Short mmCIF file of C-alpha atoms in Angstrom, two decimals:
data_model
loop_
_atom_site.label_atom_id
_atom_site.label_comp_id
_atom_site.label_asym_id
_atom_site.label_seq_id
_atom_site.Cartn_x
_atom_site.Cartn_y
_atom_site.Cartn_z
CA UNK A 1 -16.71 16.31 -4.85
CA UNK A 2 -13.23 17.58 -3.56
CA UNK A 3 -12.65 21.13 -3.81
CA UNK A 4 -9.36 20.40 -5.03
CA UNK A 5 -9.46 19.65 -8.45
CA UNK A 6 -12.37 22.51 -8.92
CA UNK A 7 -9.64 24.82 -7.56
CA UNK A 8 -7.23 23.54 -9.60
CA UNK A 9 -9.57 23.85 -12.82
CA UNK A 10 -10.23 27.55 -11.44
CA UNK A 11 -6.93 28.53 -11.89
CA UNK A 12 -6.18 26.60 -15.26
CA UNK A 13 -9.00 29.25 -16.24
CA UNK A 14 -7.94 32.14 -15.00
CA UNK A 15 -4.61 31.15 -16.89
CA UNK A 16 -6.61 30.81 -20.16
CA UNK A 17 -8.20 33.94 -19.14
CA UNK A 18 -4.53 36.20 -19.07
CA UNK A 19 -4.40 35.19 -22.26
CA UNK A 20 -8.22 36.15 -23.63
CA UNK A 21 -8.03 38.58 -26.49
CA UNK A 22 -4.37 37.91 -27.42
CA UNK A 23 -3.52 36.29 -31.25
CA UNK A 24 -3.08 32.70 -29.49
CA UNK A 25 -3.24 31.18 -32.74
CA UNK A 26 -0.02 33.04 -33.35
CA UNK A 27 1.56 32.00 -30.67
CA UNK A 28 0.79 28.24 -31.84
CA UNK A 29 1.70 28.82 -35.38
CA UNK A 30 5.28 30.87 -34.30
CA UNK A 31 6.59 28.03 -32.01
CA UNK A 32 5.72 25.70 -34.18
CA UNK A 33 7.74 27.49 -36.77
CA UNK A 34 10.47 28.13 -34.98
CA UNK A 35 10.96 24.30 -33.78
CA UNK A 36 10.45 23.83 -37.27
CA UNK A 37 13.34 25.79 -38.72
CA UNK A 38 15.73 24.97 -35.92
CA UNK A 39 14.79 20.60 -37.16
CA UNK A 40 15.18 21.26 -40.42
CA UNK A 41 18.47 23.44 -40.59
CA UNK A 42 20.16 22.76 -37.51
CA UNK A 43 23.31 20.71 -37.72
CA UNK A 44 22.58 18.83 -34.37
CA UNK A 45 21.29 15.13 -34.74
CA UNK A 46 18.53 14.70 -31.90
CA UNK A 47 14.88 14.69 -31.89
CA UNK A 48 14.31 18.32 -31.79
CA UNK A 49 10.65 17.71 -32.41
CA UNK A 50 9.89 16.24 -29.26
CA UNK A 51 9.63 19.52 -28.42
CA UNK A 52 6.67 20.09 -30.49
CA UNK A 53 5.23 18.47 -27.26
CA UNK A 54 5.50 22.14 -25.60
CA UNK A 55 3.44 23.39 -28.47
CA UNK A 56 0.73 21.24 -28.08
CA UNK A 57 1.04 21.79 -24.23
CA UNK A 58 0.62 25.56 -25.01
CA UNK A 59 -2.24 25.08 -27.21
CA UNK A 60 -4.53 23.48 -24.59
CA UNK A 61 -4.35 27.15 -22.26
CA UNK A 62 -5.77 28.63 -25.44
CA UNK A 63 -8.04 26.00 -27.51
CA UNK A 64 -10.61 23.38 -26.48
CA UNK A 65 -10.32 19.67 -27.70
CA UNK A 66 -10.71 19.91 -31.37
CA UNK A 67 -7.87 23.14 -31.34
CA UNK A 68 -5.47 20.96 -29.46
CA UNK A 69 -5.80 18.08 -32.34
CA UNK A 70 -5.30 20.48 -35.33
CA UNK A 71 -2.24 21.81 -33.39
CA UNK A 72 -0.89 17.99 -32.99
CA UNK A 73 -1.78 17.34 -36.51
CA UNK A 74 0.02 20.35 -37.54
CA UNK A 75 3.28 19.83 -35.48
CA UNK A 76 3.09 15.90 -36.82
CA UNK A 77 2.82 17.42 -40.35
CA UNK A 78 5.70 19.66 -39.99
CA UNK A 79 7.83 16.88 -38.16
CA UNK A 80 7.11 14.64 -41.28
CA UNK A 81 7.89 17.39 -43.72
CA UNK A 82 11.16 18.07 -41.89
CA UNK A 83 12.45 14.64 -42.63
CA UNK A 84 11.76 14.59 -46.08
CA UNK A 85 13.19 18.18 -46.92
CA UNK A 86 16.60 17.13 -44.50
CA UNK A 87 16.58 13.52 -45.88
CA UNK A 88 14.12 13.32 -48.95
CA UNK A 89 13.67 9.53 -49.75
CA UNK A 90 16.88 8.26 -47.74
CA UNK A 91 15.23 6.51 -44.63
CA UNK A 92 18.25 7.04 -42.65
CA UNK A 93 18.18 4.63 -39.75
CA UNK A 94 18.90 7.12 -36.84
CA UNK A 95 16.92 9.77 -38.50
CA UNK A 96 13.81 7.79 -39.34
CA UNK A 97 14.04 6.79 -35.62
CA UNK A 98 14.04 10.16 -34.59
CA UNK A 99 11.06 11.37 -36.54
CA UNK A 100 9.04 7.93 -34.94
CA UNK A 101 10.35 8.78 -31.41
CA UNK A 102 9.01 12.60 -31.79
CA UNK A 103 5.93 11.74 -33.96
CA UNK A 104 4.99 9.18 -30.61
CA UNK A 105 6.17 12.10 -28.34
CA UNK A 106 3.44 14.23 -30.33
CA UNK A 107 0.57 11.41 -30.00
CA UNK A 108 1.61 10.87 -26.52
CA UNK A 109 1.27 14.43 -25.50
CA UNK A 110 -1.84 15.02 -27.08
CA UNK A 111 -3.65 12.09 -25.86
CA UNK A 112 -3.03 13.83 -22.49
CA UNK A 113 -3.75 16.88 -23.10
CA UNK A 114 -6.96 15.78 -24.28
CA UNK A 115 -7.89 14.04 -21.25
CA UNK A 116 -6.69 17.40 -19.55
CA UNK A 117 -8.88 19.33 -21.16
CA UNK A 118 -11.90 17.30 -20.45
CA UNK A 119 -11.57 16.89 -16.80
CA UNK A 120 -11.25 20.66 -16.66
CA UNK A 121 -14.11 21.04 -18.42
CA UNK A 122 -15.91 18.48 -16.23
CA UNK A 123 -14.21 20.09 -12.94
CA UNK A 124 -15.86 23.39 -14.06
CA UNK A 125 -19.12 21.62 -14.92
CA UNK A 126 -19.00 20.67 -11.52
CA UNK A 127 -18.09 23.34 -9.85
CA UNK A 128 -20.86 25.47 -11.65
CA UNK A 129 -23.17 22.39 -10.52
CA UNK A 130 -22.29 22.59 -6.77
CA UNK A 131 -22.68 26.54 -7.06
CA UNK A 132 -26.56 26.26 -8.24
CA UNK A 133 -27.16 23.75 -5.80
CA UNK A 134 -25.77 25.76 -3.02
CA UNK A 135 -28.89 28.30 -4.18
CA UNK A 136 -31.40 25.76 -3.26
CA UNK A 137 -29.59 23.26 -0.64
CA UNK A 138 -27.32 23.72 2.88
CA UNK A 139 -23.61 23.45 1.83
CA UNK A 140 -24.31 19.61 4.03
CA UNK A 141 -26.64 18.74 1.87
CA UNK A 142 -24.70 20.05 -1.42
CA UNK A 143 -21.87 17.80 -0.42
CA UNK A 144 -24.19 14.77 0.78
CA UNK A 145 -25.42 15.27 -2.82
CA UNK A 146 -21.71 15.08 -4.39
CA UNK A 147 -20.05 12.88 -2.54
CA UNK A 148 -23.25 9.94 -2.52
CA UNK A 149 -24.21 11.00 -6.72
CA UNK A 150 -27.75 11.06 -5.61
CA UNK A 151 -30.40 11.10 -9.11
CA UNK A 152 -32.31 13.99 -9.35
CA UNK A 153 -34.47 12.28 -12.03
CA UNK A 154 -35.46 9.27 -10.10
CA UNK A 155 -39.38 10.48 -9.39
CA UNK A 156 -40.69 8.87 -6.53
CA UNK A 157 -42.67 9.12 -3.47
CA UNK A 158 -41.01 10.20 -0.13
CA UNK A 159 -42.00 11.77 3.48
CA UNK A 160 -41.37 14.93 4.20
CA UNK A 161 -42.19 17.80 5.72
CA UNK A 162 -43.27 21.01 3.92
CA UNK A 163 -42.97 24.69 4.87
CA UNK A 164 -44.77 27.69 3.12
CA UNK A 165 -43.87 31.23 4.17
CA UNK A 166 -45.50 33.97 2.90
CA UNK A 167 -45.15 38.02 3.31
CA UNK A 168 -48.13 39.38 4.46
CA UNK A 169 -49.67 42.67 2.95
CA UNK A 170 -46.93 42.86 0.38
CA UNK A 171 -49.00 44.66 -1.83
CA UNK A 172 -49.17 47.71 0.49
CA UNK A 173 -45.49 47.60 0.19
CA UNK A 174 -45.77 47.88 -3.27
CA UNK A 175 -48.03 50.66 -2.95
CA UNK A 176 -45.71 53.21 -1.04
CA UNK A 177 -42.16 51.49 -2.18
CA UNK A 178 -40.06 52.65 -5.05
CA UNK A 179 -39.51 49.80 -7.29
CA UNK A 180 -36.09 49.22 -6.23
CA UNK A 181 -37.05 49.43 -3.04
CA UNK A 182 -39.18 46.90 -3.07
CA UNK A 183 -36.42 44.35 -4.67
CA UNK A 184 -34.31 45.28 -2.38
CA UNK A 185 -36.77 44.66 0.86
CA UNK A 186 -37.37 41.30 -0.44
CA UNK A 187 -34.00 40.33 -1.79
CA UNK A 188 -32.89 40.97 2.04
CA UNK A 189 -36.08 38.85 3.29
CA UNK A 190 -35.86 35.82 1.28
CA UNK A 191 -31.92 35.90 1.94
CA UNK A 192 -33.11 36.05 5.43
CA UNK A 193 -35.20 33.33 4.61
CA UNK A 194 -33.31 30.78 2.89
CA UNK A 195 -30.53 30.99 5.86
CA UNK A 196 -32.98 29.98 8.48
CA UNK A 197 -33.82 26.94 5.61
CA UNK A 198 -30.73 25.95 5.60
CA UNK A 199 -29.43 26.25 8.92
CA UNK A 200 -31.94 23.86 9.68
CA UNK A 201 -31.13 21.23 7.08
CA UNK A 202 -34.06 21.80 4.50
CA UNK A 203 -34.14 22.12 0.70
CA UNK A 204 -35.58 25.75 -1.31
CA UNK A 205 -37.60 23.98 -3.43
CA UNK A 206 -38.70 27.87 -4.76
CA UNK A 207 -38.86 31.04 -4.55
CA UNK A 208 -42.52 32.33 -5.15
CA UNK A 209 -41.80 36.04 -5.08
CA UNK A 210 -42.32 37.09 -1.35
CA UNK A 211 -41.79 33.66 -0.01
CA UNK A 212 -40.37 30.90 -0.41
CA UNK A 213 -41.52 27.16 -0.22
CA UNK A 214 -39.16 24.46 1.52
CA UNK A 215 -39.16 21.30 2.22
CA UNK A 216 -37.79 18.97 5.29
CA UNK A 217 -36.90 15.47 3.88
CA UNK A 218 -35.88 15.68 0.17
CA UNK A 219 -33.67 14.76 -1.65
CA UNK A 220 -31.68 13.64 1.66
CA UNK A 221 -33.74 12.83 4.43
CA UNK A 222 -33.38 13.07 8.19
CA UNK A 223 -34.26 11.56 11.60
CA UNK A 224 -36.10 14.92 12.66
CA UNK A 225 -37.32 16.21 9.50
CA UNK A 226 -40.51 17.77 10.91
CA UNK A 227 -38.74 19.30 13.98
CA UNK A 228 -36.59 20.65 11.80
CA UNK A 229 -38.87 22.44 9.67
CA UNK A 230 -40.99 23.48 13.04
CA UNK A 231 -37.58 24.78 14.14
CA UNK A 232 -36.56 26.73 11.18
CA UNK A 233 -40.20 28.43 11.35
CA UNK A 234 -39.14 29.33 14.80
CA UNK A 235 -35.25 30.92 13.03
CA UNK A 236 -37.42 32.64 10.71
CA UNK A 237 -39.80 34.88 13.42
CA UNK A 238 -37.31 35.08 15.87
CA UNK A 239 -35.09 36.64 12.70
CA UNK A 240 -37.90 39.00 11.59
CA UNK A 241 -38.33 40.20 14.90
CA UNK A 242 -34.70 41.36 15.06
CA UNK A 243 -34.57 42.73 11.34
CA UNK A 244 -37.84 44.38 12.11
CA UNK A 245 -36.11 45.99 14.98
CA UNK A 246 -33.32 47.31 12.55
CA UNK A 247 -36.09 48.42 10.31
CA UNK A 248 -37.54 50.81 13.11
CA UNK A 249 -34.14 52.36 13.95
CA UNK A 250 -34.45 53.64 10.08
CA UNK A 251 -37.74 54.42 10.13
CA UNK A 252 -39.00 51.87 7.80
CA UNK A 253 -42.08 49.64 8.77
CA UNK A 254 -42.24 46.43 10.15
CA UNK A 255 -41.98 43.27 8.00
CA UNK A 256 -44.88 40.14 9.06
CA UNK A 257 -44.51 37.04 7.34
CA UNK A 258 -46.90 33.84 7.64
CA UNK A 259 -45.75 29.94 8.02
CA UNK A 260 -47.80 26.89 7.19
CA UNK A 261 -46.20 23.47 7.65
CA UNK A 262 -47.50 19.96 6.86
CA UNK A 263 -45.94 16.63 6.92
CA UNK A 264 -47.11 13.80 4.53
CA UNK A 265 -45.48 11.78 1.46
CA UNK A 266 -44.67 14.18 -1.42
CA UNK A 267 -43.60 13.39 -4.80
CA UNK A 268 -40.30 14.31 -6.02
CA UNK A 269 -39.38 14.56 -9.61
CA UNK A 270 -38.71 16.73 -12.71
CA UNK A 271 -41.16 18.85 -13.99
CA UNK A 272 -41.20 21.51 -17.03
CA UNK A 273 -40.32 20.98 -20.78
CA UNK A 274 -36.59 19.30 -22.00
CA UNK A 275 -35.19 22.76 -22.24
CA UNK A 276 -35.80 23.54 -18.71
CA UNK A 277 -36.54 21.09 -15.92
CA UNK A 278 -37.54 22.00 -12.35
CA UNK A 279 -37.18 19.13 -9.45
CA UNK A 280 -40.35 19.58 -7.41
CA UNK A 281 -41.94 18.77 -4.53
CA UNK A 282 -45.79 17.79 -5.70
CA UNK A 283 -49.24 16.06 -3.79
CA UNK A 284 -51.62 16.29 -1.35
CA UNK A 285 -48.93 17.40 1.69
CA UNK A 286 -47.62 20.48 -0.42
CA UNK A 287 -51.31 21.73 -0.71
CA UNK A 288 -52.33 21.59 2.59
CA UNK A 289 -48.85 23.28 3.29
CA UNK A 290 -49.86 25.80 1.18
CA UNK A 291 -53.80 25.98 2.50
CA UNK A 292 -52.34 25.98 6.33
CA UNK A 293 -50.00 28.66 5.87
CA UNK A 294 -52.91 30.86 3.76
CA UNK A 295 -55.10 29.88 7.22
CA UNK A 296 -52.65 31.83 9.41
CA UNK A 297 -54.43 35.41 8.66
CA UNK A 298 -57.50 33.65 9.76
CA UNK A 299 -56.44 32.38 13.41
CA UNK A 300 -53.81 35.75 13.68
CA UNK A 301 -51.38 33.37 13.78
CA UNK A 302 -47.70 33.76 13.04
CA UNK A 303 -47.32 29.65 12.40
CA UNK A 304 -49.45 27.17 12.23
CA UNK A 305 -48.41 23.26 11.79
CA UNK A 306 -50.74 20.60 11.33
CA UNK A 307 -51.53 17.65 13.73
CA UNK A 308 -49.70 14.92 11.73
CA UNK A 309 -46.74 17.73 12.12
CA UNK A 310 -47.03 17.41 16.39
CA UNK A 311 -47.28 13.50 15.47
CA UNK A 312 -44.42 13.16 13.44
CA UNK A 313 -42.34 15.96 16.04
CA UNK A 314 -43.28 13.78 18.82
CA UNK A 315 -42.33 10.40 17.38
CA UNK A 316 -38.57 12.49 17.01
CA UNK A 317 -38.88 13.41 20.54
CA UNK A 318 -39.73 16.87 20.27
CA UNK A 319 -42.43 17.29 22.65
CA UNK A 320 -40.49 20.44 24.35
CA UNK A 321 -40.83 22.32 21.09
CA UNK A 322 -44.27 20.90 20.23
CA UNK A 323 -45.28 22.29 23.94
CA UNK A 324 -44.75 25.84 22.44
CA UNK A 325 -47.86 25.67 20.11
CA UNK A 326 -51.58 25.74 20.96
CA UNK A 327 -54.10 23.66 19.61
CA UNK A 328 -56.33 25.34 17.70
CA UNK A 329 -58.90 22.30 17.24
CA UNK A 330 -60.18 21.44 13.75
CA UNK A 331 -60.70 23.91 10.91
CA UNK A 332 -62.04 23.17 7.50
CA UNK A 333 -59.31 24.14 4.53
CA UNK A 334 -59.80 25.90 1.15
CA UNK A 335 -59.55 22.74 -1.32
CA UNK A 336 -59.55 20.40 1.57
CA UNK A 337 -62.68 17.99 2.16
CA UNK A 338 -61.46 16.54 5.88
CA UNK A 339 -61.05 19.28 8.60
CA UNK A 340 -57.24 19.26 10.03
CA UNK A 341 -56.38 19.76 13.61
CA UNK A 342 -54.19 23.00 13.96
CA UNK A 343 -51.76 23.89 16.33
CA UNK A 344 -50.61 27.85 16.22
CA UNK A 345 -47.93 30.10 17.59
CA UNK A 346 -50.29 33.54 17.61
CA UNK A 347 -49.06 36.24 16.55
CA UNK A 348 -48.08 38.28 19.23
CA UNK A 349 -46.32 35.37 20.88
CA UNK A 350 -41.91 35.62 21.25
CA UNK A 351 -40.90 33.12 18.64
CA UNK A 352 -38.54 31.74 21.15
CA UNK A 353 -36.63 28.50 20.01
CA UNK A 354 -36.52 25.67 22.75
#
């Protein structure tokens, strides 16, 4: 998608816009009148209504499709009744020509100005589009997504990596907080959040109030999907730490949030009713995600990534960054009938990136 044309259809609308609340319709109606009057009475022999074209021209800053035809049909209409009042039944060859030549003019003019008016409408479509993406994908993915037309609605199975963070004790917050307060903390956290998602090259599949759940993998995937995600864990601590330490300096208390990762085939798709559809990340992998990162109050550990997470992160050639977790040996999870070797950073550990 080239930012061109959506800039292009951004300032066809803020031209439509300058003229918001003003009779347009007048506007239309007086032109049209006054191209009117001049064919009809004026003494000079040329097609004067080709310049109906202007009207019609006018009419698409103002009115969507449909306005722009009644404006033709009404500038064709007065063209026609312009001949017969100058030359009633007397089909003059020059003037009949005339008339044909502006009536073609007309057609012409609003055959393109149709087309105009759609691929503004599409440009803006678009550019709407791109914006909501840009709230759940990295601008690189966003224009991945454009510039390949990748199908949302293609459900299907895919690996991936998938990352849970959680606030922990947000309901003390709560507590002690005034409301806005509260919205404010998390609007700053999940901000916080999101950036270290997509500086890293993963998708926000959600926002889950104080967290967030993202995945590593969908719907564009990468050579080092599960470092990646390990990685962007790593963002997100060593960012708390350093928010937390503005948070001190204003006497507010520290912030702890809680990552799970997993990595395992997900399925992607649409989910929800016709009138609003989610694409989602579902399956075994998102669970376990979701049962790790629950784990992490358990083993006092700030993340904790599965062993099919090291496998995957040493099969990109991550073993530096996999060397920065312990293993934690096998633990049994909530919901989960086979126990899962864990590997942690603890809690009191410098979330260090290698």
């Amino acid at each position: 998608m080239s930012s061109l044309p959506v800039a292009i259809a951004g300032v066809q609308v803020r031209i439509i816009d300058l003229f918001k609340g003003r009779a347009s319709l007048g506007y239309v109606v007086l032109s049209a009148t006054a191209i009117f009057l001049f064919d009809t009475w004026s003494p000079l022999h040329f097609a004067v209504a080709v310049l109906y074209s202007v009207v019609i021209v006018l009419a698409t800053l103002w009115f969507k499709r449909l306005g722009t035809v009644r404006t033709a049909a009404l500038c064709a209409s007065l063209t026609c009744l312009s001949f017969v009042i100058t030359h009633g039944s007397d089909l003059d060859g020059s003037a009949l020509a005339r008339t044909l030549i502006s009536l073609a003019a007309i057609a012409i003019t609003t055959k393109l100005a149709v087309l105009n008016i759609a691929t503004r409408e599409r440009l803006i479509a678009l550019g709407k589009e791109k914006d909501n993406l840009a709230r759940f994908f990295s601008p690189a993915i966003v224009e991945q997504i454009a510039k390949n037309d990748i199908a949302f609605s293609t459900t299907r199975y895919e690996p991936a990596a998938v990352l849970f963070v959680d606030m922990i004790g947000f309901t003390k917050f709560c507590s002690v907080l005034r409301p806005q307060d509260v919205i404010a903390m998390l609007r700053e956290l999940l901000c916080m959040l999101s950036d270290s998602v997509f500086d890293h090259h993963g998708t926000v599949d959600k926002f889950t109030g104080d967290g967030l759940i993202a995945v590593f993998g969908t719907p564009v995937s990468s050579p080092l999907n599960a470092t990646n995600a390990v990685r962007c864990a790593l963002t997100m601590q060593e960012r708390l730490q350093a928010w937390n330490e503005t948070r001190a300096a204003m006497g507010q208390d520290a912030v702890a949030v809680a990552v799970g990762i997993h990595y395992g085939d997900v399925v992607l798709g649409d989910v929800g009713c016709e009138s609003r559809l989610e694409l989602t990340v579902l399956g075994d992998t998102v669970n376990v995600a979701s049962r790790v990162e629950n784990h992490c109050r358990a083993a006092n550990a700030s993340i904790l990534i599965t062993d099919a997470v090291v496998e995957r992160m040493e099969r990109e050639g991550s073993d530096r960054t996999v060397r920065r977790f312990t293993d934690r040996g096998l633990h049994t999870i909530r919901g989960h009938s086979d126990a899962i070797r864990l590997f942690a950073i603890p809690r009191d550990a410098e979330p260090a990136i290698p």
